[in-house]
PDB file of C-alpha atoms in Angstrom:
ATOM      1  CA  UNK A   1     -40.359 -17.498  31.241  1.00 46.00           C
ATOM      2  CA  UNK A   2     -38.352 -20.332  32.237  1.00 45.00           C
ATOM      3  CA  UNK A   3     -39.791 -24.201  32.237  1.00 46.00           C
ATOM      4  CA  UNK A   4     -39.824 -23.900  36.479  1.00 45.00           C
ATOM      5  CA  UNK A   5     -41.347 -20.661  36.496  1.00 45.00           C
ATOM      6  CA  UNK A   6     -45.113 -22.291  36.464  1.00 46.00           C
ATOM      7  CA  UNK A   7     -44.667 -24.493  39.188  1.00 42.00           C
ATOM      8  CA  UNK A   8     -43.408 -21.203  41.362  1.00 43.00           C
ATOM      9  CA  UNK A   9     -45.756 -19.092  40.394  1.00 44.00           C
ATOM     10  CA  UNK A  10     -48.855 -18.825  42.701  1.00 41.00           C
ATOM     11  CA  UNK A  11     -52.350 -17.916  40.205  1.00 44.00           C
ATOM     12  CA  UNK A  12     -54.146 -15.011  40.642  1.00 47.00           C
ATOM     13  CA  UNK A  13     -57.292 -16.808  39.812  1.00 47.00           C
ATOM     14  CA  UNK A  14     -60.653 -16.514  42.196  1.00 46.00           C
ATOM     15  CA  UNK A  15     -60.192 -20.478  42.693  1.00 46.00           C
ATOM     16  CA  UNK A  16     -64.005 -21.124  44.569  1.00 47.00           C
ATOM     17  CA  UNK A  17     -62.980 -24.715  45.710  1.00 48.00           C
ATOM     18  CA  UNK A  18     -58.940 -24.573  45.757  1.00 49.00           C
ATOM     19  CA  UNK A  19     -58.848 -28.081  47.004  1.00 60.00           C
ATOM     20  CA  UNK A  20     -61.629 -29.862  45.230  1.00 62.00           C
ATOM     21  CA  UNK A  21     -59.853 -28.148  41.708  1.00 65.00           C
ATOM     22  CA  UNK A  22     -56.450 -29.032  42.031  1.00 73.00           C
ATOM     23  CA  UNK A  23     -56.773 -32.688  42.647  1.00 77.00           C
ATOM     24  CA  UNK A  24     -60.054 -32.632  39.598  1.00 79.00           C
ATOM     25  CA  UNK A  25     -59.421 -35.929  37.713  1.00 89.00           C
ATOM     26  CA  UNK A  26     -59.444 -36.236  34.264  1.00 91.00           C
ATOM     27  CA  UNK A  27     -62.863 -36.701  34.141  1.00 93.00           C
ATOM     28  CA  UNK A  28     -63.104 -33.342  35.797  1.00 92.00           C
ATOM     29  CA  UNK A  29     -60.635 -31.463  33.857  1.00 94.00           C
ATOM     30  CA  UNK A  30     -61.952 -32.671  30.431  1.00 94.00           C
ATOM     31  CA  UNK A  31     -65.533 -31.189  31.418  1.00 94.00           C
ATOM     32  CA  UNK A  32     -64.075 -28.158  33.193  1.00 93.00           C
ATOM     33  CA  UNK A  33     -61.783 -27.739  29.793  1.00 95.00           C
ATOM     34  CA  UNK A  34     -65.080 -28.019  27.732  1.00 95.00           C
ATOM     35  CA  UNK A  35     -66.604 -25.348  29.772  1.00 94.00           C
ATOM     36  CA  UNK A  36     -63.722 -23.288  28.598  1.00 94.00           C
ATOM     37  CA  UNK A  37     -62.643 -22.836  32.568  1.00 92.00           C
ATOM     38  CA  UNK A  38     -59.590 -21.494  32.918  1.00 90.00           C
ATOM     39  CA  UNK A  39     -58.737 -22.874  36.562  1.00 91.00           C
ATOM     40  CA  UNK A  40     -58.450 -26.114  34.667  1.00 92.00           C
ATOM     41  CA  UNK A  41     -55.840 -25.123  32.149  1.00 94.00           C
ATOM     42  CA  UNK A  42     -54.070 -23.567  35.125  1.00 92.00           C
ATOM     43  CA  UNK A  43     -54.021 -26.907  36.933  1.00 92.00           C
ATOM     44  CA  UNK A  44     -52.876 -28.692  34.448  1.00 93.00           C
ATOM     45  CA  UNK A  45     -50.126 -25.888  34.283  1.00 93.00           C
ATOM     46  CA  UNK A  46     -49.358 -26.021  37.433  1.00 90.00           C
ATOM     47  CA  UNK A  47     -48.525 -29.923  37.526  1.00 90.00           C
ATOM     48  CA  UNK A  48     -45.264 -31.633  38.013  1.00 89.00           C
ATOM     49  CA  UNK A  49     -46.653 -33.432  35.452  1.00 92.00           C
ATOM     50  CA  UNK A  50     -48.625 -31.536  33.310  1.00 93.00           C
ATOM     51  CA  UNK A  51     -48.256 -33.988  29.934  1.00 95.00           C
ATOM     52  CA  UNK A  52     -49.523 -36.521  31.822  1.00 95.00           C
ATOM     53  CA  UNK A  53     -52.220 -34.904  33.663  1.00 94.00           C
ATOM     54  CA  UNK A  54     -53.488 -33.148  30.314  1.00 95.00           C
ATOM     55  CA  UNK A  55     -53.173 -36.022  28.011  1.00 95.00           C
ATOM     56  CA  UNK A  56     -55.280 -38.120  30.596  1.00 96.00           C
ATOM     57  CA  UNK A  57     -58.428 -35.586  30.592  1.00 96.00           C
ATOM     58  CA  UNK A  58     -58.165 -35.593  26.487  1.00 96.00           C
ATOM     59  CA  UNK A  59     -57.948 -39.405  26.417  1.00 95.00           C
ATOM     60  CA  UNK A  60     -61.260 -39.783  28.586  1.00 96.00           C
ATOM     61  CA  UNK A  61     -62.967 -37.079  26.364  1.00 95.00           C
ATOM     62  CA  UNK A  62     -61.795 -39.274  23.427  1.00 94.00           C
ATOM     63  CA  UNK A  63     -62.678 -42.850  25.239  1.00 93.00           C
ATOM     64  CA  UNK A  64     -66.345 -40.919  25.962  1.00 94.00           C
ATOM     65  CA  UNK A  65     -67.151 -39.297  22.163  1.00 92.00           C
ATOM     66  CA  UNK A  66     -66.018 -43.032  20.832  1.00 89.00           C
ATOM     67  CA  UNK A  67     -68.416 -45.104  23.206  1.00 90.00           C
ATOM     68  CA  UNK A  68     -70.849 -42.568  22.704  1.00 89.00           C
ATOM     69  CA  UNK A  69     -70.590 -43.092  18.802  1.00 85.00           C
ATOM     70  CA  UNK A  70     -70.729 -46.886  19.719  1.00 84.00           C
ATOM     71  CA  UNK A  71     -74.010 -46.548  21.449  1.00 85.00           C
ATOM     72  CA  UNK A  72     -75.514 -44.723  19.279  1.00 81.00           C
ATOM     73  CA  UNK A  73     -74.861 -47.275  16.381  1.00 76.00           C
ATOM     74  CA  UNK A  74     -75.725 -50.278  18.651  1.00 76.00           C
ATOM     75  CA  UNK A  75     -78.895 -47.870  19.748  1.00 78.00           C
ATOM     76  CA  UNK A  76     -79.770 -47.008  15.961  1.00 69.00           C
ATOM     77  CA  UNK A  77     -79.378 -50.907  14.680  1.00 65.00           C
ATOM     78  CA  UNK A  78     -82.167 -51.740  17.330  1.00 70.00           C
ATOM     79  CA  UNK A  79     -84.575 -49.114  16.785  1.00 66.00           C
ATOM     80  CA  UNK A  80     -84.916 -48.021  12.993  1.00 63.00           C
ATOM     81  CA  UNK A  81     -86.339 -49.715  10.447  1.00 61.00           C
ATOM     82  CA  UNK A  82     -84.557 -53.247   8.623  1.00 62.00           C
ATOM     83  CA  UNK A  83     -82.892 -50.673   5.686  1.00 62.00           C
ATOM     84  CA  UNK A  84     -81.034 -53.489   4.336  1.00 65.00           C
ATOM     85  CA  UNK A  85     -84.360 -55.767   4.113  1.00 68.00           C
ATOM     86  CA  UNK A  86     -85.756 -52.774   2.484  1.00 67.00           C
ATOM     87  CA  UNK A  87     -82.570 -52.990   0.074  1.00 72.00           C
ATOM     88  CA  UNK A  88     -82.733 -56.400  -0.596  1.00 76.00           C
ATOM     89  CA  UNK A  89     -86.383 -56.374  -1.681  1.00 76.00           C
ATOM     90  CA  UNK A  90     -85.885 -53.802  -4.248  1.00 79.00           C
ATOM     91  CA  UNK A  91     -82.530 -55.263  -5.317  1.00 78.00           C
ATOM     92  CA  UNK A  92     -84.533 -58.565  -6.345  1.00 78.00           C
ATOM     93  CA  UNK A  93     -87.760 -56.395  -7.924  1.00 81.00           C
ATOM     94  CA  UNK A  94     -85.255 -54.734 -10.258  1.00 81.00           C
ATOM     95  CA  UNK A  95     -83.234 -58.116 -11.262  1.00 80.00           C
ATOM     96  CA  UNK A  96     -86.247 -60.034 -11.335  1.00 79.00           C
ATOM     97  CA  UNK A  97     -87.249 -57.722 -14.060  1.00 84.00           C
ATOM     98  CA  UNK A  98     -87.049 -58.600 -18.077  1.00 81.00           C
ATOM     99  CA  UNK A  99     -85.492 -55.600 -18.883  1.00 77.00           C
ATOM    100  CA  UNK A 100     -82.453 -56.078 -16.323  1.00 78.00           C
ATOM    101  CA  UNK A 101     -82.190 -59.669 -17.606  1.00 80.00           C
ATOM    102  CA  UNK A 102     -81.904 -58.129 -21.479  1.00 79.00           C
ATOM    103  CA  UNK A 103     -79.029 -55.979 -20.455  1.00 78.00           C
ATOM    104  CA  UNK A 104     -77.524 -58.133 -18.739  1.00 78.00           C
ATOM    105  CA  UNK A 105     -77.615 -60.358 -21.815  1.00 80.00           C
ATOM    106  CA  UNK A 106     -76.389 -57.610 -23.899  1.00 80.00           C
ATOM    107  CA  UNK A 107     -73.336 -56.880 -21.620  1.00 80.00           C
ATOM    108  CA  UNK A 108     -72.483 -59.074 -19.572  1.00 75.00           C
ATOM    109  CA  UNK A 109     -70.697 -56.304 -17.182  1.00 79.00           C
ATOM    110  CA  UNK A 110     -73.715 -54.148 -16.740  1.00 77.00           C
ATOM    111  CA  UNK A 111     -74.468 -56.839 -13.795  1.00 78.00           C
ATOM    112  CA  UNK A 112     -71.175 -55.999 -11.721  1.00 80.00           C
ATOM    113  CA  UNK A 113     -71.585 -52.251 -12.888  1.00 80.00           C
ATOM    114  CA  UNK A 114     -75.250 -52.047 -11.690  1.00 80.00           C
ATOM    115  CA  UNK A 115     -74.990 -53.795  -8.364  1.00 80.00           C
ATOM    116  CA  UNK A 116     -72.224 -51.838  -7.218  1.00 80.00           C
ATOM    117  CA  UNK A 117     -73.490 -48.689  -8.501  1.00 81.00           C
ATOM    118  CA  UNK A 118     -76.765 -49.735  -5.994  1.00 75.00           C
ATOM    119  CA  UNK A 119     -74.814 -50.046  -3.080  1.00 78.00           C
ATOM    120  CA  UNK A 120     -73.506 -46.916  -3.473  1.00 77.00           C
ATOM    121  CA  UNK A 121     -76.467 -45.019  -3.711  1.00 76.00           C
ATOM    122  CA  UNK A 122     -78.048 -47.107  -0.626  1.00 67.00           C
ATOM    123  CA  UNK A 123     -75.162 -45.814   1.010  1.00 69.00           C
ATOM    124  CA  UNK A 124     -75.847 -42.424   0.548  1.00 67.00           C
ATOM    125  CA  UNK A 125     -79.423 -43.038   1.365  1.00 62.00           C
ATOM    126  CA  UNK A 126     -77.788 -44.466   5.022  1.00 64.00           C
ATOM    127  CA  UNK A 127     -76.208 -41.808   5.169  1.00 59.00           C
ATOM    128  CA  UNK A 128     -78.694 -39.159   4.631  1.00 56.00           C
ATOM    129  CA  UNK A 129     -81.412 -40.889   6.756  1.00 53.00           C
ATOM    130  CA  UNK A 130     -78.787 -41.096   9.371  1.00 54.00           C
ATOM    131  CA  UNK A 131     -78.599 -44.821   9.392  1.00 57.00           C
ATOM    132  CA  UNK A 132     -75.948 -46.702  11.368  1.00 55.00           C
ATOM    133  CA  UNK A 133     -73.202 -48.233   9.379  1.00 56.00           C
ATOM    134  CA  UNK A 134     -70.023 -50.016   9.321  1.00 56.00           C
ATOM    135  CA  UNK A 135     -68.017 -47.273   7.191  1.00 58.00           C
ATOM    136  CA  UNK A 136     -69.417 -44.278   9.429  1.00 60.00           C
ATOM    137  CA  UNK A 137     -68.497 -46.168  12.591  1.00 66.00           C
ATOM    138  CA  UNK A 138     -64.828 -46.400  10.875  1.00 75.00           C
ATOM    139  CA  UNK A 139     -64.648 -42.873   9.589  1.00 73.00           C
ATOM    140  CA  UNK A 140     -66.037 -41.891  13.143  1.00 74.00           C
ATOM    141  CA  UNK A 141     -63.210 -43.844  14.829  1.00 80.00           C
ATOM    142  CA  UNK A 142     -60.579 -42.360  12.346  1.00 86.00           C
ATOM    143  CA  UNK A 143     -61.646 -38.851  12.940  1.00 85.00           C
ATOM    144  CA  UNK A 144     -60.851 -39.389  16.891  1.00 88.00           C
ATOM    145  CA  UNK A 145     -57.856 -40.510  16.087  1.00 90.00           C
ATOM    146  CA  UNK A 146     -56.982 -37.784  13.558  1.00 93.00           C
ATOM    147  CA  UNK A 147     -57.636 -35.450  16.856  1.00 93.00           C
ATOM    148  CA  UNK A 148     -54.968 -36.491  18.677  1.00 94.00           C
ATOM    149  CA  UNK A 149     -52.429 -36.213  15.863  1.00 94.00           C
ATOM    150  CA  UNK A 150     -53.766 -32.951  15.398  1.00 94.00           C
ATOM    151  CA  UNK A 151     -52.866 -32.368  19.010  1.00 96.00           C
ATOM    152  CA  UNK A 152     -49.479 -33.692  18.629  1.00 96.00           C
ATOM    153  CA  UNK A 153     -49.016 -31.759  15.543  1.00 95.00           C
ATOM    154  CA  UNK A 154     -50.464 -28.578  16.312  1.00 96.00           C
ATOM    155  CA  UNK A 155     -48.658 -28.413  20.169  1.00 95.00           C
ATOM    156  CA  UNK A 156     -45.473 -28.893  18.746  1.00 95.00           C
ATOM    157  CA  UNK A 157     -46.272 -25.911  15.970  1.00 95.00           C
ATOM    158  CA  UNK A 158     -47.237 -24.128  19.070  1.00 95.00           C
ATOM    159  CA  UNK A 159     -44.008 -24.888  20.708  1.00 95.00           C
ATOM    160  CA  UNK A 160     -41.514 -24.064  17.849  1.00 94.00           C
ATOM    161  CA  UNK A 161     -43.386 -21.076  17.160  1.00 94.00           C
ATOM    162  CA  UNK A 162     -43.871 -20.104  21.160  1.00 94.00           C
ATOM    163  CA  UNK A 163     -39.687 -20.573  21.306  1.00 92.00           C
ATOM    164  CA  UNK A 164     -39.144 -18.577  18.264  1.00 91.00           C
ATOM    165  CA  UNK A 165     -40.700 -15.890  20.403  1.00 91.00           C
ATOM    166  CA  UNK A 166     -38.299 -16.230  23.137  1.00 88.00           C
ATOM    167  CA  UNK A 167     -40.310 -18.582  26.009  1.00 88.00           C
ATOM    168  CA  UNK A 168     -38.364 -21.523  27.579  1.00 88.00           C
ATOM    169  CA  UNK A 169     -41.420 -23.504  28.463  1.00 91.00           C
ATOM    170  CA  UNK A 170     -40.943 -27.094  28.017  1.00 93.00           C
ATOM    171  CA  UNK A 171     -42.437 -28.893  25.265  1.00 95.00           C
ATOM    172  CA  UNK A 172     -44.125 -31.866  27.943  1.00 95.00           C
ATOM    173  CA  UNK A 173     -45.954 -28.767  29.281  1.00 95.00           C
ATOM    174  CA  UNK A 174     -47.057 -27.593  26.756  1.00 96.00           C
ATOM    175  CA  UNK A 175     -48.831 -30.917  25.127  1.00 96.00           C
ATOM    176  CA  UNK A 176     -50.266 -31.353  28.134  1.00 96.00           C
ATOM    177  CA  UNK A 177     -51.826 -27.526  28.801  1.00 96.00           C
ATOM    178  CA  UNK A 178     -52.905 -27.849  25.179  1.00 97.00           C
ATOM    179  CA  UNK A 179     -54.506 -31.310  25.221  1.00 97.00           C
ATOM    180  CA  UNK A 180     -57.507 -29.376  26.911  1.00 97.00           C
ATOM    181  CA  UNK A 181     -58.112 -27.348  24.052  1.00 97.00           C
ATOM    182  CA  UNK A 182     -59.729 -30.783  22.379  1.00 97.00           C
ATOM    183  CA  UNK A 183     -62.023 -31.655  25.265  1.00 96.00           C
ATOM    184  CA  UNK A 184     -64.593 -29.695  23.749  1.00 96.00           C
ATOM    185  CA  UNK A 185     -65.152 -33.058  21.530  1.00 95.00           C
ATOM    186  CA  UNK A 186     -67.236 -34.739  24.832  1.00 94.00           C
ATOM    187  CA  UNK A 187     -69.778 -32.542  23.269  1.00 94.00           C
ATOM    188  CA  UNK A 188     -70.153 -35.526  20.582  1.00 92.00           C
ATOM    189  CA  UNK A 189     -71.332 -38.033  23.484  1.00 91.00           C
ATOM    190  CA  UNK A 190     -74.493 -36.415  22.550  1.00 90.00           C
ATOM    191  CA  UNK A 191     -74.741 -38.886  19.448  1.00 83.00           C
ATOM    192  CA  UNK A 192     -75.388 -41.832  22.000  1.00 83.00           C
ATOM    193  CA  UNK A 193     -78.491 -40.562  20.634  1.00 83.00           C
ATOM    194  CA  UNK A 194     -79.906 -42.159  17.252  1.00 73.00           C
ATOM    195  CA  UNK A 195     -80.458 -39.364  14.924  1.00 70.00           C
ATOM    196  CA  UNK A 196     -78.976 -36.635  17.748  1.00 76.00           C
ATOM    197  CA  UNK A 197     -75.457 -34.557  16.476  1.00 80.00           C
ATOM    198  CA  UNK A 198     -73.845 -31.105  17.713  1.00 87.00           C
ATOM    199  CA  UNK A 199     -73.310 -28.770  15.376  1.00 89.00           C
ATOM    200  CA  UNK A 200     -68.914 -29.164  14.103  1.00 88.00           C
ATOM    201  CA  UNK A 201     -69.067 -25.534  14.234  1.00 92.00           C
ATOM    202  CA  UNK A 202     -69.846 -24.766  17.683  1.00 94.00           C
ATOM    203  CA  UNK A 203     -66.816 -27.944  18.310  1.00 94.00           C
ATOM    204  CA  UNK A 204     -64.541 -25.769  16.530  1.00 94.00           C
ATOM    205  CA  UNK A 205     -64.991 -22.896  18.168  1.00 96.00           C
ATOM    206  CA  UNK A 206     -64.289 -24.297  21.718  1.00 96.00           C
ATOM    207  CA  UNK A 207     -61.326 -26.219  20.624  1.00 96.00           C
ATOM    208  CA  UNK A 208     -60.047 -22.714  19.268  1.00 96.00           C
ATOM    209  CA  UNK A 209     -61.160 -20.557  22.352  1.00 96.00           C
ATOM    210  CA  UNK A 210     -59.525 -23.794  24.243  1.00 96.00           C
ATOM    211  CA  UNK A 211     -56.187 -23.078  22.485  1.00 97.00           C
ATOM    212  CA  UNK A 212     -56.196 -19.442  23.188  1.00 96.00           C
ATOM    213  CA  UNK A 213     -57.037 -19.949  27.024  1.00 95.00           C
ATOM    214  CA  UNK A 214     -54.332 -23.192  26.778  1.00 96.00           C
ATOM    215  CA  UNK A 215     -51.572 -19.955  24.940  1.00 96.00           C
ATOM    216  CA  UNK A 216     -52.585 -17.506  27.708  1.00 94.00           C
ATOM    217  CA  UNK A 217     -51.655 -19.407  30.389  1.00 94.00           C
ATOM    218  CA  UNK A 218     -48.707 -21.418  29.367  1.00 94.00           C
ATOM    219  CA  UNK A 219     -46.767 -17.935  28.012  1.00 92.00           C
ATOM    220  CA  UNK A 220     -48.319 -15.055  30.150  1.00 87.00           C
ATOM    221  CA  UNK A 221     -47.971 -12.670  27.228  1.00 89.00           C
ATOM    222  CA  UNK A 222     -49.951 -10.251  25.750  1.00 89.00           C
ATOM    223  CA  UNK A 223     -52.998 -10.343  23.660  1.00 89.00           C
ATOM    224  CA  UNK A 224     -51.543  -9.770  20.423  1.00 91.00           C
ATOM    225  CA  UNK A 225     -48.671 -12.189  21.251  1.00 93.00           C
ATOM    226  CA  UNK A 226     -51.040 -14.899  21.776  1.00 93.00           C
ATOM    227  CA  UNK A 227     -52.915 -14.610  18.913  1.00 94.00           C
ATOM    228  CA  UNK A 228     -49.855 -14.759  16.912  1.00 94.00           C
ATOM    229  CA  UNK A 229     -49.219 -17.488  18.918  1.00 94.00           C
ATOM    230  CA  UNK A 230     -52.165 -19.342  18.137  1.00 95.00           C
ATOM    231  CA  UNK A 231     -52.421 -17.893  14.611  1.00 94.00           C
ATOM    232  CA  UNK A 232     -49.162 -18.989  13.295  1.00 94.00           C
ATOM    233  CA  UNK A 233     -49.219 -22.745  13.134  1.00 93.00           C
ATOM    234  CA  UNK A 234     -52.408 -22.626  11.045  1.00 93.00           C
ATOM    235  CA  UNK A 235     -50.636 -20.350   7.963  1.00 93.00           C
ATOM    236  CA  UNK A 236     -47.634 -22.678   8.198  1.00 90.00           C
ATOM    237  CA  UNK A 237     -49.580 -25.712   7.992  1.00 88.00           C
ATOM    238  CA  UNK A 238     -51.451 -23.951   4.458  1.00 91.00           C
ATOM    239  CA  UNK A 239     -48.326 -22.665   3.612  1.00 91.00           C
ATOM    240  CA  UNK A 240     -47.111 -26.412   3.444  1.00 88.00           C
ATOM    241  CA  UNK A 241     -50.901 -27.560   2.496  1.00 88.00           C
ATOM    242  CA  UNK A 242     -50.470 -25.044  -0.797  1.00 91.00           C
ATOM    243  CA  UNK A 243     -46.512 -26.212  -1.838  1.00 87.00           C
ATOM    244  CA  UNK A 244     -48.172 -30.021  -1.256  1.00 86.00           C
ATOM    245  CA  UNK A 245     -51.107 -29.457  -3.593  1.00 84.00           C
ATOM    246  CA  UNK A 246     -48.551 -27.079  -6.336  1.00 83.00           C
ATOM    247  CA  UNK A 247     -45.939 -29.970  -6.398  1.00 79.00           C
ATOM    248  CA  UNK A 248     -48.388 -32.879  -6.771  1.00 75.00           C
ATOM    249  CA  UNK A 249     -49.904 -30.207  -9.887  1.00 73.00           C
ATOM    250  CA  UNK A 250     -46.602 -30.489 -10.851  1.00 71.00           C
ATOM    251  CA  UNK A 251     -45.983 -34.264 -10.966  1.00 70.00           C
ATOM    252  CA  UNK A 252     -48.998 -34.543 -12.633  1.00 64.00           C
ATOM    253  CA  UNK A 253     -48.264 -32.535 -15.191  1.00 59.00           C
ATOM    254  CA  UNK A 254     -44.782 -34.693 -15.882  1.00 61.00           C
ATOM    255  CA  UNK A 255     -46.508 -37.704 -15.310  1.00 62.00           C
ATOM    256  CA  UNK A 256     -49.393 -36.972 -17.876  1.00 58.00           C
ATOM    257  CA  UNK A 257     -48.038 -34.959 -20.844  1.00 60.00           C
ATOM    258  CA  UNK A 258     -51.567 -35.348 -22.063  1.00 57.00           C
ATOM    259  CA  UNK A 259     -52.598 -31.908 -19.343  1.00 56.00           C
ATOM    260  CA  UNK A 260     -49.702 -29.963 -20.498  1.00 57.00           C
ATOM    261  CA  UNK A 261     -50.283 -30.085 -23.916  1.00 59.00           C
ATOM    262  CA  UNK A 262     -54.007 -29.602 -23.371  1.00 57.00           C
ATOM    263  CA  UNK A 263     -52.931 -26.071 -20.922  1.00 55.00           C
ATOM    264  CA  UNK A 264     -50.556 -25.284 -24.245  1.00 60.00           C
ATOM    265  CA  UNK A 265     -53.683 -25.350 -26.638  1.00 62.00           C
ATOM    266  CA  UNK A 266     -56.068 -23.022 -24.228  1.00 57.00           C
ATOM    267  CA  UNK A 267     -53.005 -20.278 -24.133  1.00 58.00           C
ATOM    268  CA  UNK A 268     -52.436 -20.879 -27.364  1.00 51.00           C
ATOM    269  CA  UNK A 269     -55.990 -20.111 -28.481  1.00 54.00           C
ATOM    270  CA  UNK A 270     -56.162 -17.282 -25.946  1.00 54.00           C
ATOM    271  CA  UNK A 271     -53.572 -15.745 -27.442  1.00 53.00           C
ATOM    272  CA  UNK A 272     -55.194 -15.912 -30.830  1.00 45.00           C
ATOM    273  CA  UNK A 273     -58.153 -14.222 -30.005  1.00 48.00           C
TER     274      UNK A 273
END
């Protein structure tokens, strides 16, 4: 199917509200998307446009799940307990104590050693209790952002693969049809609430019913096209993950001679007894 083809083509969908779908905003497509409507994807589609259009609704679904995360920190600072009073006061119990002030004496590193082995485990403890914190406000930040590169990365897997099967759809189009796929993370605005979380799972699965819906309706092919479709850039990416992995073995191996010997000995001695 040519790159024009979509624009010309006329959907056979039961559109309810014609109107009121085709001019949906991108707060409207990025629910509609998480919904797993198909009218949406067909929109998007259908658009002169579509990169933009697409990209737009994924952006406000990103903007949403990151001031969601926000509130929920700012939320969780103000209503659960002090836990870094609650550190503190332990932290000078324990160092007030003789013993801490013999081993200290006896090595002088055990001070260093033992105060940043504490913070570690009160971090764990944050974590666990589902206390706010600066590092899971930055790992929740970097994971958004890790969703869009995986929506850069895995559209244009989707588009090599998609060509190699003989479509001419344009690779703007199909960034933008597939940036739906990822709505599903508005889900995550439920963490606004301290202590609330949706299940990664259930995230996972819409984003991957998302892609099938965004496959289907970009290519028009059949069933087991699409799923190779979808299927595809996910074994090339292990494919790659598995040569990464087996070549950084491998550099370890020259790098420490130490492992290779050690691998020598256990063969060795397997082949004795």
């Amino acid at each position: 199917m040519s790159e024009l083809e979509p624009l010309k083509e006329v959907t056979d969908l039961d559109l309810a509200y014609p109107e009121k779908v085709m001019n949906a905003g991108a707060p409207s497509l990025a629910f509609r998307a998480t919904l797993l409507d198909q009218r949406a994807f067909q929109v998007v589609n259908l658009d002169s446009d579509s990169f933009r259009r697409g990209s737009a609704a994924l952006l406000f679904a990103v903007g949403m799940a990151a001031l969601a995360r926000l509130l929920g920190i700012a939320l969780g600072v103000l209503t659960l307990p002090r836990i870094d009073i609650v550190q503190e006061q332990i932290l000078r119990g324990i160092t007030g104590t003789a013993y801490y002030a013999e081993l200290v004496q006896q090595s002088p590193e055990f001070a260093a050693q033992f105060s940043a082995g504490y913070a570690s485990v009160w971090e764990v403890i944050s974590l666990v209790g589902g206390y706010p914190s600066y590092s899971g406000l930055i790992s929740a930040l970097i994971s958004l952002l890790f969703l869009l590169g995986t929506w850069l990365a895995y559209g244009t897997a989707v588009h090599l693969v998609a060509r190699w099967f003989g479509t001419q759809v344009e690779y703007k189009r199909t960034l933008g049809v597939m940036a739906l796929a990822y709505t599903p993370i508005l889900l995550t605005v439920v963490e606004a609430i301290p202590g609330a979380s949706v299940p990664l799972a259930l995230v996972f699965t819409l984003m991957l019913i998302g892609k099938f819906l965004a496959i289907k309706t970009l290519y028009q092919m059949g069933p087991g096209q699409n799923l190779a479709i979808l299927a595809l850039p996910y074994v090339i990416g292990l494919v790659l993950l598995i040569g990464l992995l087996l070549f950084a073995a491998a550099l370890g191996l020259s790098q420490f001679p130490i492992i290779d010997d050690f691998l020598r000995t256990l063969r060795f001695a397997r082949g004795v007894r």
